Amino acid sequence: MASKYYLGIDMGGTHTAVALVKDLKIKDKAEFATEIAKGLENYIQRLKAEALSLLSRNGLKIADIKAAGMGVPGSVNLETGMVEYANNLGFNNVPFRDMVSEALGIPVTLDNDANLAALGEFALSKSKARSFMMITLGTGIGACLIINGEIYRGINFAEGEIGHMTVKYDGISCNCGRKGCFEAYASANALVKMACDAMKAHPESLLWKNPKIDGVAVFDAARKGDRIMTGVLDEYSFLLSEGILNVINLLQPEELVIGGGISACADLFLPGVIERVKEKVYSRDSKKNTLIRAAKFGNDCGIIGAARACEG
Ligand SMILES: [Zn+2]
């Protein structure tokens, strides 16, 4: 009997998740640090080792897996399988699909990570929206627009890079080569940087008590009533809303979903975004407006979307 197991791989700028997926459900999952600075070959070998160990603890072999779907934070040419550009990985024209496929010994479907997250969330939430947008907040900011159930594709598959629209003229330098990019202000990494700066200026911040400063620590401190961190989250909410306003004014999607790891704590920053968008969106006087919500399936939607993409 043909195997119905797939591997769903979500490669982020910071972490990579690899999961065993069957019938759009995650059976088991492993995570590891992406650490692309160690080299591409090194990354692929670590990915292979994680995948094999995941299979082995589930009593499976690579021959039991039909295919792997993988999301990467960059532009992927679907015809060639090349990652043509990924600013947060330092990739230029890397034949990544074939490299991963050769290492794993199974067919690989490669796509942009935000595209796959959108595909997963759209399917899992059974959305009926005719225009559905997903914005992922992570090391950078990704986005995908699904129109009538199909991903909108640009001429070279590099559509939806809203992380690189300017929100502040001559602002913070971005590693894409421009200044003032949205992701330099509103990615999860930007939030952590803002929190670190605020912490340094405020010895009383609860963040000092946390040995590891990451998004989780920032939300944790805010939940414990740290006014410095609630202030940071309010500022973050403002910065995020400015980019989202640009996107809604341009595209007016029916549904706009915020994904990425920090979307699990969206209750601490999304209400501020929704309020600001309601006040400032160009169509504020219209009866109907874009529904903004957090992803219901968190980071898992990237993995499910990846597995779904290779189901064809
Ligand atoms: Zn940029």
PDB file of C-alpha atoms and ligand atoms in Angstrom:
ATOM      1  CA  MET A   1       0.000   0.000   0.000  1.00  0.00           C
ATOM      2  CA  ALA A   2       1.319   3.417  -0.925  1.00  0.00           C
ATOM      3  CA  SER A   3       2.605   5.459   1.967  1.00  0.00           C
ATOM      4  CA  LYS A   4       0.705   8.575   2.938  1.00  0.00           C
ATOM      5  CA  TYR A   5       3.408  10.013   5.158  1.00  0.00           C
ATOM      6  CA  TYR A   6       5.042  13.309   4.276  1.00  0.00           C
ATOM      7  CA  LEU A   7       7.755  15.420   5.808  1.00  0.00           C
ATOM      8  CA  GLY A   8       6.802  19.042   6.398  1.00  0.00           C
ATOM      9  CA  ILE A   9       9.830  21.294   6.862  1.00  0.00           C
ATOM     10  CA  ASP A  10       9.647  24.925   7.921  1.00  0.00           C
ATOM     11  CA  MET A  11      13.028  26.630   7.661  1.00  0.00           C
ATOM     12  CA  GLY A  12      13.145  29.910   9.506  1.00  0.00           C
ATOM     13  CA  GLY A  13      16.006  32.365   9.743  1.00  0.00           C
ATOM     14  CA  THR A  14      16.513  31.240  13.366  1.00  0.00           C
ATOM     15  CA  HIS A  15      14.854  27.807  13.830  1.00  0.00           C
ATOM     16  CA  THR A  16      13.902  24.946  11.547  1.00  0.00           C
ATOM     17  CA  ALA A  17      11.033  22.563  12.267  1.00  0.00           C
ATOM     18  CA  VAL A  18      10.771  19.169  10.604  1.00  0.00           C
ATOM     19  CA  ALA A  19       7.626  17.134  11.100  1.00  0.00           C
ATOM     20  CA  LEU A  20       6.051  13.842  10.168  1.00  0.00           C
ATOM     21  CA  VAL A  21       2.670  14.609   8.617  1.00  0.00           C
ATOM     22  CA  LYS A  22      -0.212  12.328   7.718  1.00  0.00           C
ATOM     23  CA  ASP A  23      -3.681  13.431   6.558  1.00  0.00           C
ATOM     24  CA  LEU A  24      -2.751  17.080   7.280  1.00  0.00           C
ATOM     25  CA  LYS A  25      -1.992  16.227  10.903  1.00  0.00           C
ATOM     26  CA  ILE A  26       1.397  16.482  12.601  1.00  0.00           C
ATOM     27  CA  LYS A  27       2.347  13.092  14.070  1.00  0.00           C
ATOM     28  CA  ASP A  28       5.688  14.158  15.522  1.00  0.00           C
ATOM     29  CA  LYS A  29       7.999  17.126  15.226  1.00  0.00           C
ATOM     30  CA  ALA A  30      11.637  18.076  15.844  1.00  0.00           C
ATOM     31  CA  GLU A  31      13.199  21.529  15.943  1.00  0.00           C
ATOM     32  CA  PHE A  32      16.772  22.712  15.624  1.00  0.00           C
ATOM     33  CA  ALA A  33      18.682  25.967  15.281  1.00  0.00           C
ATOM     34  CA  THR A  34      19.062  26.955  11.613  1.00  0.00           C
ATOM     35  CA  GLU A  35      22.556  28.434  12.143  1.00  0.00           C
ATOM     36  CA  ILE A  36      23.112  28.925   8.427  1.00  0.00           C
ATOM     37  CA  ALA A  37      26.413  30.678   9.210  1.00  0.00           C
ATOM     38  CA  LYS A  38      27.849  27.174   9.699  1.00  0.00           C
ATOM     39  CA  GLY A  39      27.435  26.615   5.957  1.00  0.00           C
ATOM     40  CA  LEU A  40      24.847  25.214   3.598  1.00  0.00           C
ATOM     41  CA  GLU A  41      26.183  21.645   3.481  1.00  0.00           C
ATOM     42  CA  ASN A  42      26.384  21.564   7.251  1.00  0.00           C
ATOM     43  CA  TYR A  43      22.735  22.718   7.465  1.00  0.00           C
ATOM     44  CA  ILE A  44      21.539  20.072   5.015  1.00  0.00           C
ATOM     45  CA  GLN A  45      23.381  17.314   6.900  1.00  0.00           C
ATOM     46  CA  ARG A  46      21.847  18.463  10.215  1.00  0.00           C
ATOM     47  CA  LEU A  47      18.403  18.562   8.583  1.00  0.00           C
ATOM     48  CA  LYS A  48      18.919  15.023   7.284  1.00  0.00           C
ATOM     49  CA  ALA A  49      20.050  13.769  10.714  1.00  0.00           C
ATOM     50  CA  GLU A  50      17.002  15.375  12.399  1.00  0.00           C
ATOM     51  CA  ALA A  51      14.650  13.910   9.788  1.00  0.00           C
ATOM     52  CA  LEU A  52      16.124  10.407  10.096  1.00  0.00           C
ATOM     53  CA  SER A  53      16.020  10.477  13.873  1.00  0.00           C
ATOM     54  CA  LEU A  54      12.379  11.668  13.746  1.00  0.00           C
ATOM     55  CA  LEU A  55      11.494   8.773  11.435  1.00  0.00           C
ATOM     56  CA  SER A  56      13.408   6.235  13.490  1.00  0.00           C
ATOM     57  CA  ARG A  57      11.635   7.132  16.736  1.00  0.00           C
ATOM     58  CA  ASN A  58       8.343   6.619  14.892  1.00  0.00           C
ATOM     59  CA  GLY A  59       9.389   3.234  13.555  1.00  0.00           C
ATOM     60  CA  LEU A  60       9.671   4.540   9.986  1.00  0.00           C
ATOM     61  CA  LYS A  61      12.331   4.704   7.284  1.00  0.00           C
ATOM     62  CA  ILE A  62      12.860   7.240   4.528  1.00  0.00           C
ATOM     63  CA  ALA A  63      11.303   4.712   2.098  1.00  0.00           C
ATOM     64  CA  ASP A  64       8.009   5.145   4.018  1.00  0.00           C
ATOM     65  CA  ILE A  65       7.904   8.847   3.136  1.00  0.00           C
ATOM     66  CA  LYS A  66       6.274   9.870  -0.109  1.00  0.00           C
ATOM     67  CA  ALA A  67       7.775  13.347  -0.369  1.00  0.00           C
ATOM     68  CA  ALA A  68       8.883  16.391   1.612  1.00  0.00           C
ATOM     69  CA  GLY A  69       7.520  19.925   1.425  1.00  0.00           C
ATOM     70  CA  MET A  70       9.774  22.704   2.596  1.00  0.00           C
ATOM     71  CA  GLY A  71       9.332  26.415   3.191  1.00  0.00           C
ATOM     72  CA  VAL A  72      12.263  28.828   3.108  1.00  0.00           C
ATOM     73  CA  PRO A  73      12.301  32.534   3.962  1.00  0.00           C
ATOM     74  CA  GLY A  74      13.140  33.826   0.488  1.00  0.00           C
ATOM     75  CA  SER A  75      12.082  33.832  -3.144  1.00  0.00           C
ATOM     76  CA  VAL A  76      11.871  30.356  -4.653  1.00  0.00           C
ATOM     77  CA  ASN A  77      11.685  29.777  -8.389  1.00  0.00           C
ATOM     78  CA  LEU A  78       9.122  26.972  -8.600  1.00  0.00           C
ATOM     79  CA  GLU A  79      10.319  25.920 -12.049  1.00  0.00           C
ATOM     80  CA  THR A  80      13.982  25.471 -11.148  1.00  0.00           C
ATOM     81  CA  GLY A  81      13.814  24.876  -7.392  1.00  0.00           C
ATOM     82  CA  MET A  82      16.369  27.631  -6.883  1.00  0.00           C
ATOM     83  CA  VAL A  83      16.264  29.962  -3.926  1.00  0.00           C
ATOM     84  CA  GLU A  84      17.026  33.074  -5.923  1.00  0.00           C
ATOM     85  CA  TYR A  85      17.328  35.417  -2.961  1.00  0.00           C
ATOM     86  CA  ALA A  86      16.910  35.129   0.803  1.00  0.00           C
ATOM     87  CA  ASN A  87      18.196  38.181   2.678  1.00  0.00           C
ATOM     88  CA  ASN A  88      18.045  36.515   6.111  1.00  0.00           C
ATOM     89  CA  LEU A  89      19.941  33.416   4.951  1.00  0.00           C
ATOM     90  CA  GLY A  90      22.461  35.134   2.668  1.00  0.00           C
ATOM     91  CA  PHE A  91      21.320  32.951  -0.285  1.00  0.00           C
ATOM     92  CA  ASN A  92      21.745  33.945  -3.922  1.00  0.00           C
ATOM     93  CA  ASN A  93      20.747  31.422  -6.588  1.00  0.00           C
ATOM     94  CA  VAL A  94      21.120  28.285  -4.485  1.00  0.00           C
ATOM     95  CA  PRO A  95      19.729  25.052  -6.084  1.00  0.00           C
ATOM     96  CA  PHE A  96      18.214  24.245  -2.697  1.00  0.00           C
ATOM     97  CA  ARG A  97      15.330  21.951  -3.732  1.00  0.00           C
ATOM     98  CA  ASP A  98      17.668  19.531  -5.516  1.00  0.00           C
ATOM     99  CA  MET A  99      20.285  19.681  -2.745  1.00  0.00           C
ATOM    100  CA  VAL A 100      17.721  18.769  -0.060  1.00  0.00           C
ATOM    101  CA  SER A 101      16.078  16.153  -2.289  1.00  0.00           C
ATOM    102  CA  GLU A 102      19.423  14.493  -2.992  1.00  0.00           C
ATOM    103  CA  ALA A 103      20.360  14.449   0.696  1.00  0.00           C
ATOM    104  CA  LEU A 104      17.006  13.010   1.840  1.00  0.00           C
ATOM    105  CA  GLY A 105      16.551  10.698  -1.135  1.00  0.00           C
ATOM    106  CA  ILE A 106      12.909  11.715  -1.714  1.00  0.00           C
ATOM    107  CA  PRO A 107      11.186  14.312  -3.937  1.00  0.00           C
ATOM    108  CA  VAL A 108      11.053  17.800  -2.385  1.00  0.00           C
ATOM    109  CA  THR A 109       8.576  20.590  -3.073  1.00  0.00           C
ATOM    110  CA  LEU A 110      10.126  23.925  -2.167  1.00  0.00           C
ATOM    111  CA  ASP A 111       8.287  27.220  -1.738  1.00  0.00           C
ATOM    112  CA  ASN A 112       8.453  30.472   0.174  1.00  0.00           C
ATOM    113  CA  ASP A 113       7.713  29.938   3.881  1.00  0.00           C
ATOM    114  CA  ALA A 114       4.961  32.549   4.096  1.00  0.00           C
ATOM    115  CA  ASN A 115       3.252  30.998   1.061  1.00  0.00           C
ATOM    116  CA  LEU A 116       3.187  27.597   2.717  1.00  0.00           C
ATOM    117  CA  ALA A 117       2.059  29.019   6.063  1.00  0.00           C
ATOM    118  CA  ALA A 118      -0.807  30.753   4.255  1.00  0.00           C
ATOM    119  CA  LEU A 119      -1.711  27.560   2.429  1.00  0.00           C
ATOM    120  CA  GLY A 120      -1.744  25.631   5.727  1.00  0.00           C
ATOM    121  CA  GLU A 121      -3.760  28.203   7.665  1.00  0.00           C
ATOM    122  CA  PHE A 122      -6.212  28.644   4.780  1.00  0.00           C
ATOM    123  CA  ALA A 123      -6.819  24.886   4.624  1.00  0.00           C
ATOM    124  CA  LEU A 124      -6.886  24.204   8.371  1.00  0.00           C
ATOM    125  CA  SER A 125      -9.128  27.143   9.238  1.00  0.00           C
ATOM    126  CA  LYS A 126     -11.402  26.226   6.307  1.00  0.00           C
ATOM    127  CA  SER A 127     -11.435  29.891   5.317  1.00  0.00           C
ATOM    128  CA  LYS A 128     -14.019  30.939   2.753  1.00  0.00           C
ATOM    129  CA  ALA A 129     -12.324  34.291   2.069  1.00  0.00           C
ATOM    130  CA  ARG A 130     -11.937  35.000  -1.643  1.00  0.00           C
ATOM    131  CA  SER A 131      -8.892  37.116  -0.854  1.00  0.00           C
ATOM    132  CA  PHE A 132      -6.876  35.790   2.059  1.00  0.00           C
ATOM    133  CA  MET A 133      -3.618  37.260   3.246  1.00  0.00           C
ATOM    134  CA  MET A 134      -1.103  35.874   5.682  1.00  0.00           C
ATOM    135  CA  ILE A 135       1.656  37.951   7.238  1.00  0.00           C
ATOM    136  CA  THR A 136       4.330  35.993   9.109  1.00  0.00           C
ATOM    137  CA  LEU A 137       6.369  37.669  11.832  1.00  0.00           C
ATOM    138  CA  GLY A 138       9.702  35.967  12.501  1.00  0.00           C
ATOM    139  CA  THR A 139      13.349  36.750  11.837  1.00  0.00           C
ATOM    140  CA  GLY A 140      11.915  38.856   9.007  1.00  0.00           C
ATOM    141  CA  ILE A 141       8.399  39.513   7.704  1.00  0.00           C
ATOM    142  CA  GLY A 142       6.852  37.409   4.967  1.00  0.00           C
ATOM    143  CA  ALA A 143       3.469  37.562   3.293  1.00  0.00           C
ATOM    144  CA  CYS A 144       1.263  35.679   0.898  1.00  0.00           C
ATOM    145  CA  LEU A 145      -1.975  36.516  -0.864  1.00  0.00           C
ATOM    146  CA  ILE A 146      -4.379  33.724  -1.785  1.00  0.00           C
ATOM    147  CA  ILE A 147      -6.980  34.780  -4.334  1.00  0.00           C
ATOM    148  CA  ASN A 148      -9.910  32.435  -4.991  1.00  0.00           C
ATOM    149  CA  GLY A 149      -7.968  29.615  -3.332  1.00  0.00           C
ATOM    150  CA  GLU A 150      -4.760  30.111  -5.336  1.00  0.00           C
ATOM    151  CA  ILE A 151      -1.498  31.730  -4.277  1.00  0.00           C
ATOM    152  CA  TYR A 152      -0.897  34.925  -6.203  1.00  0.00           C
ATOM    153  CA  ARG A 153       2.501  34.541  -7.922  1.00  0.00           C
ATOM    154  CA  GLY A 154       4.718  37.349  -9.187  1.00  0.00           C
ATOM    155  CA  ILE A 155       6.620  37.108 -12.460  1.00  0.00           C
ATOM    156  CA  ASN A 156       9.652  35.628 -10.701  1.00  0.00           C
ATOM    157  CA  PHE A 157       7.976  34.165  -7.591  1.00  0.00           C
ATOM    158  CA  ALA A 158       9.213  37.001  -5.353  1.00  0.00           C
ATOM    159  CA  GLU A 159       5.767  38.465  -4.649  1.00  0.00           C
ATOM    160  CA  GLY A 160       4.542  39.454  -1.204  1.00  0.00           C
ATOM    161  CA  GLU A 161       7.856  40.727   0.149  1.00  0.00           C
ATOM    162  CA  ILE A 162       6.108  43.330   2.262  1.00  0.00           C
ATOM    163  CA  GLY A 163       8.927  43.094   4.820  1.00  0.00           C
ATOM    164  CA  HIS A 164      10.906  45.210   2.381  1.00  0.00           C
ATOM    165  CA  MET A 165       8.502  48.059   1.850  1.00  0.00           C
ATOM    166  CA  THR A 166       9.765  51.290   3.370  1.00  0.00           C
ATOM    167  CA  VAL A 167       7.907  52.395   6.467  1.00  0.00           C
ATOM    168  CA  LYS A 168      10.484  54.998   7.482  1.00  0.00           C
ATOM    169  CA  TYR A 169      12.323  57.010   4.873  1.00  0.00           C
ATOM    170  CA  ASP A 170      16.107  56.794   5.410  1.00  0.00           C
ATOM    171  CA  GLY A 171      15.473  54.620   8.487  1.00  0.00           C
ATOM    172  CA  ILE A 172      17.258  51.535   9.900  1.00  0.00           C
ATOM    173  CA  SER A 173      19.476  49.729   7.368  1.00  0.00           C
ATOM    174  CA  CYS A 174      18.083  46.368   6.256  1.00  0.00           C
ATOM    175  CA  ASN A 175      20.221  43.479   5.007  1.00  0.00           C
ATOM    176  CA  CYS A 176      18.330  43.650   1.686  1.00  0.00           C
ATOM    177  CA  GLY A 177      20.280  46.822   0.906  1.00  0.00           C
ATOM    178  CA  ARG A 178      17.526  49.378   1.554  1.00  0.00           C
ATOM    179  CA  LYS A 179      16.734  51.533   4.550  1.00  0.00           C
ATOM    180  CA  GLY A 180      13.606  51.798   6.683  1.00  0.00           C
ATOM    181  CA  CYS A 181      12.184  48.381   5.704  1.00  0.00           C
ATOM    182  CA  PHE A 182       9.032  47.177   7.515  1.00  0.00           C
ATOM    183  CA  GLU A 183      10.792  44.060   8.848  1.00  0.00           C
ATOM    184  CA  ALA A 184      13.508  46.167  10.506  1.00  0.00           C
ATOM    185  CA  TYR A 185      10.693  47.654  12.652  1.00  0.00           C
ATOM    186  CA  ALA A 186       8.011  45.022  13.007  1.00  0.00           C
ATOM    187  CA  SER A 187       9.520  41.522  12.735  1.00  0.00           C
ATOM    188  CA  ALA A 188       9.812  39.365  15.872  1.00  0.00           C
ATOM    189  CA  ASN A 189      13.550  40.111  15.805  1.00  0.00           C
ATOM    190  CA  ALA A 190      12.830  43.856  15.715  1.00  0.00           C
ATOM    191  CA  LEU A 191      10.544  43.453  18.741  1.00  0.00           C
ATOM    192  CA  VAL A 192      13.290  41.671  20.701  1.00  0.00           C
ATOM    193  CA  LYS A 193      15.777  44.397  19.764  1.00  0.00           C
ATOM    194  CA  MET A 194      13.366  47.113  20.935  1.00  0.00           C
ATOM    195  CA  ALA A 195      12.849  45.210  24.192  1.00  0.00           C
ATOM    196  CA  CYS A 196      16.630  44.929  24.759  1.00  0.00           C
ATOM    197  CA  ASP A 197      17.116  48.671  24.186  1.00  0.00           C
ATOM    198  CA  ALA A 198      14.281  49.486  26.619  1.00  0.00           C
ATOM    199  CA  MET A 199      15.640  47.037  29.186  1.00  0.00           C
ATOM    200  CA  LYS A 200      19.075  48.697  29.095  1.00  0.00           C
ATOM    201  CA  ALA A 201      17.484  52.071  29.781  1.00  0.00           C
ATOM    202  CA  HIS A 202      15.320  50.667  32.611  1.00  0.00           C
ATOM    203  CA  PRO A 203      17.054  48.608  35.315  1.00  0.00           C
ATOM    204  CA  GLU A 204      13.646  47.963  36.887  1.00  0.00           C
ATOM    205  CA  SER A 205      12.376  45.964  33.880  1.00  0.00           C
ATOM    206  CA  LEU A 206      11.458  42.351  34.696  1.00  0.00           C
ATOM    207  CA  LEU A 207      13.270  41.318  31.546  1.00  0.00           C
ATOM    208  CA  TRP A 208      16.537  41.500  33.531  1.00  0.00           C
ATOM    209  CA  LYS A 209      15.337  38.453  35.491  1.00  0.00           C
ATOM    210  CA  ASN A 210      15.201  36.306  32.371  1.00  0.00           C
ATOM    211  CA  PRO A 211      18.519  34.690  31.388  1.00  0.00           C
ATOM    212  CA  LYS A 212      17.446  34.373  27.739  1.00  0.00           C
ATOM    213  CA  ILE A 213      16.033  37.405  25.964  1.00  0.00           C
ATOM    214  CA  ASP A 214      13.682  36.349  23.208  1.00  0.00           C
ATOM    215  CA  GLY A 215      10.075  36.939  22.189  1.00  0.00           C
ATOM    216  CA  VAL A 216       8.813  34.547  24.881  1.00  0.00           C
ATOM    217  CA  ALA A 217      10.702  36.482  27.591  1.00  0.00           C
ATOM    218  CA  VAL A 218       9.280  39.802  26.394  1.00  0.00           C
ATOM    219  CA  PHE A 219       5.690  38.503  26.478  1.00  0.00           C
ATOM    220  CA  ASP A 220       6.317  36.813  29.794  1.00  0.00           C
ATOM    221  CA  ALA A 221       7.532  40.056  31.392  1.00  0.00           C
ATOM    222  CA  ALA A 222       4.557  41.959  29.960  1.00  0.00           C
ATOM    223  CA  ARG A 223       2.118  39.372  31.359  1.00  0.00           C
ATOM    224  CA  LYS A 224       3.733  39.787  34.769  1.00  0.00           C
ATOM    225  CA  GLY A 225       2.926  43.496  34.606  1.00  0.00           C
ATOM    226  CA  ASP A 226       6.283  44.919  33.477  1.00  0.00           C
ATOM    227  CA  ARG A 227       5.253  48.410  32.363  1.00  0.00           C
ATOM    228  CA  ILE A 228       8.433  48.831  30.327  1.00  0.00           C
ATOM    229  CA  MET A 229       7.558  45.771  28.229  1.00  0.00           C
ATOM    230  CA  THR A 230       3.880  46.702  27.887  1.00  0.00           C
ATOM    231  CA  GLY A 231       5.169  50.055  26.612  1.00  0.00           C
ATOM    232  CA  VAL A 232       7.442  48.285  24.119  1.00  0.00           C
ATOM    233  CA  LEU A 233       4.522  46.135  22.934  1.00  0.00           C
ATOM    234  CA  ASP A 234       2.362  49.216  22.461  1.00  0.00           C
ATOM    235  CA  GLU A 235       5.073  50.839  20.328  1.00  0.00           C
ATOM    236  CA  TYR A 236       5.498  47.554  18.430  1.00  0.00           C
ATOM    237  CA  SER A 237       1.773  47.412  17.856  1.00  0.00           C
ATOM    238  CA  PHE A 238       1.917  50.922  16.358  1.00  0.00           C
ATOM    239  CA  LEU A 239       4.832  50.024  14.038  1.00  0.00           C
ATOM    240  CA  LEU A 240       3.111  46.822  12.923  1.00  0.00           C
ATOM    241  CA  SER A 241      -0.145  48.670  12.282  1.00  0.00           C
ATOM    242  CA  GLU A 242       1.584  51.181   9.980  1.00  0.00           C
ATOM    243  CA  GLY A 243       2.777  48.410   7.640  1.00  0.00           C
ATOM    244  CA  ILE A 244      -0.536  46.565   7.816  1.00  0.00           C
ATOM    245  CA  LEU A 245      -2.363  49.780   6.940  1.00  0.00           C
ATOM    246  CA  ASN A 246      -0.215  50.106   3.804  1.00  0.00           C
ATOM    247  CA  VAL A 247      -1.051  46.545   2.825  1.00  0.00           C
ATOM    248  CA  ILE A 248      -4.793  46.886   3.453  1.00  0.00           C
ATOM    249  CA  ASN A 249      -4.961  50.217   1.626  1.00  0.00           C
ATOM    250  CA  LEU A 250      -3.296  48.549  -1.356  1.00  0.00           C
ATOM    251  CA  LEU A 251      -5.023  45.153  -1.448  1.00  0.00           C
ATOM    252  CA  GLN A 252      -8.056  45.154   0.843  1.00  0.00           C
ATOM    253  CA  PRO A 253      -8.006  41.430   1.536  1.00  0.00           C
ATOM    254  CA  GLU A 254     -11.173  39.958   2.996  1.00  0.00           C
ATOM    255  CA  GLU A 255      -9.188  38.213   5.724  1.00  0.00           C
ATOM    256  CA  LEU A 256      -5.707  39.064   7.011  1.00  0.00           C
ATOM    257  CA  VAL A 257      -4.004  36.590   9.324  1.00  0.00           C
ATOM    258  CA  ILE A 258      -0.968  37.266  11.481  1.00  0.00           C
ATOM    259  CA  GLY A 259       1.279  34.217  11.792  1.00  0.00           C
ATOM    260  CA  GLY A 260       4.763  33.304  12.967  1.00  0.00           C
ATOM    261  CA  GLY A 261       5.826  32.148  16.423  1.00  0.00           C
ATOM    262  CA  ILE A 262       4.838  35.366  18.191  1.00  0.00           C
ATOM    263  CA  SER A 263       1.256  35.096  16.930  1.00  0.00           C
ATOM    264  CA  ALA A 264       0.685  32.743  19.893  1.00  0.00           C
ATOM    265  CA  CYS A 265       0.882  35.894  22.063  1.00  0.00           C
ATOM    266  CA  ALA A 266      -1.096  38.084  19.668  1.00  0.00           C
ATOM    267  CA  ASP A 267      -3.484  39.029  22.500  1.00  0.00           C
ATOM    268  CA  LEU A 268      -0.682  41.320  23.742  1.00  0.00           C
ATOM    269  CA  PHE A 269      -0.205  43.300  20.531  1.00  0.00           C
ATOM    270  CA  LEU A 270      -2.903  42.543  17.955  1.00  0.00           C
ATOM    271  CA  PRO A 271      -5.807  44.404  19.628  1.00  0.00           C
ATOM    272  CA  GLY A 272      -3.684  47.595  19.380  1.00  0.00           C
ATOM    273  CA  VAL A 273      -3.114  46.903  15.682  1.00  0.00           C
ATOM    274  CA  ILE A 274      -6.810  46.286  15.009  1.00  0.00           C
ATOM    275  CA  GLU A 275      -7.798  49.482  16.833  1.00  0.00           C
ATOM    276  CA  ARG A 276      -5.293  51.610  14.902  1.00  0.00           C
ATOM    277  CA  VAL A 277      -6.226  50.070  11.557  1.00  0.00           C
ATOM    278  CA  LYS A 278      -9.919  50.728  12.254  1.00  0.00           C
ATOM    279  CA  GLU A 279      -9.144  54.382  12.946  1.00  0.00           C
ATOM    280  CA  LYS A 280      -6.774  55.017  10.071  1.00  0.00           C
ATOM    281  CA  VAL A 281      -7.592  52.665   7.178  1.00  0.00           C
ATOM    282  CA  TYR A 282      -8.618  54.529   4.026  1.00  0.00           C
ATOM    283  CA  SER A 283     -11.930  52.663   3.877  1.00  0.00           C
ATOM    284  CA  ARG A 284     -12.753  53.454   7.547  1.00  0.00           C
ATOM    285  CA  ASP A 285     -16.142  54.822   6.533  1.00  0.00           C
ATOM    286  CA  SER A 286     -17.139  51.658   4.689  1.00  0.00           C
ATOM    287  CA  LYS A 287     -19.469  49.132   6.283  1.00  0.00           C
ATOM    288  CA  LYS A 288     -17.259  46.136   5.561  1.00  0.00           C
ATOM    289  CA  ASN A 289     -13.559  46.005   6.321  1.00  0.00           C
ATOM    290  CA  THR A 290     -10.728  43.495   6.411  1.00  0.00           C
ATOM    291  CA  LEU A 291     -11.002  40.899   9.167  1.00  0.00           C
ATOM    292  CA  ILE A 292      -7.671  40.840  11.025  1.00  0.00           C
ATOM    293  CA  ARG A 293      -6.912  37.841  13.243  1.00  0.00           C
ATOM    294  CA  ALA A 294      -4.058  35.761  14.630  1.00  0.00           C
ATOM    295  CA  ALA A 295      -3.238  32.426  12.998  1.00  0.00           C
ATOM    296  CA  LYS A 296      -5.229  29.680  14.701  1.00  0.00           C
ATOM    297  CA  PHE A 297      -2.578  27.094  14.016  1.00  0.00           C
ATOM    298  CA  GLY A 298       0.518  29.050  15.039  1.00  0.00           C
ATOM    299  CA  ASN A 299       3.755  27.857  13.514  1.00  0.00           C
ATOM    300  CA  ASP A 300       2.233  24.509  12.590  1.00  0.00           C
ATOM    301  CA  CYS A 301       0.485  26.018   9.572  1.00  0.00           C
ATOM    302  CA  GLY A 302       3.889  26.338   7.796  1.00  0.00           C
ATOM    303  CA  ILE A 303       4.523  22.613   8.270  1.00  0.00           C
ATOM    304  CA  ILE A 304       1.014  21.561   7.243  1.00  0.00           C
ATOM    305  CA  GLY A 305       1.167  23.885   4.226  1.00  0.00           C
ATOM    306  CA  ALA A 306       4.504  22.339   3.230  1.00  0.00           C
ATOM    307  CA  ALA A 307       3.090  18.812   3.402  1.00  0.00           C
ATOM    308  CA  ARG A 308      -0.043  19.892   1.573  1.00  0.00           C
ATOM    309  CA  ALA A 309       1.999  21.515  -1.215  1.00  0.00           C
ATOM    310  CA  CYS A 310       3.776  18.244  -1.998  1.00  0.00           C
ATOM    311  CA  GLU A 311       0.515  16.316  -2.009  1.00  0.00           C
ATOM    312  CA  GLY A 312      -0.056  18.230  -5.243  1.00  0.00           C
TER     313      GLY A 312
HETATM  314 ZN    ZN B   1      14.785  45.227   3.417  1.00  0.00          ZN
END
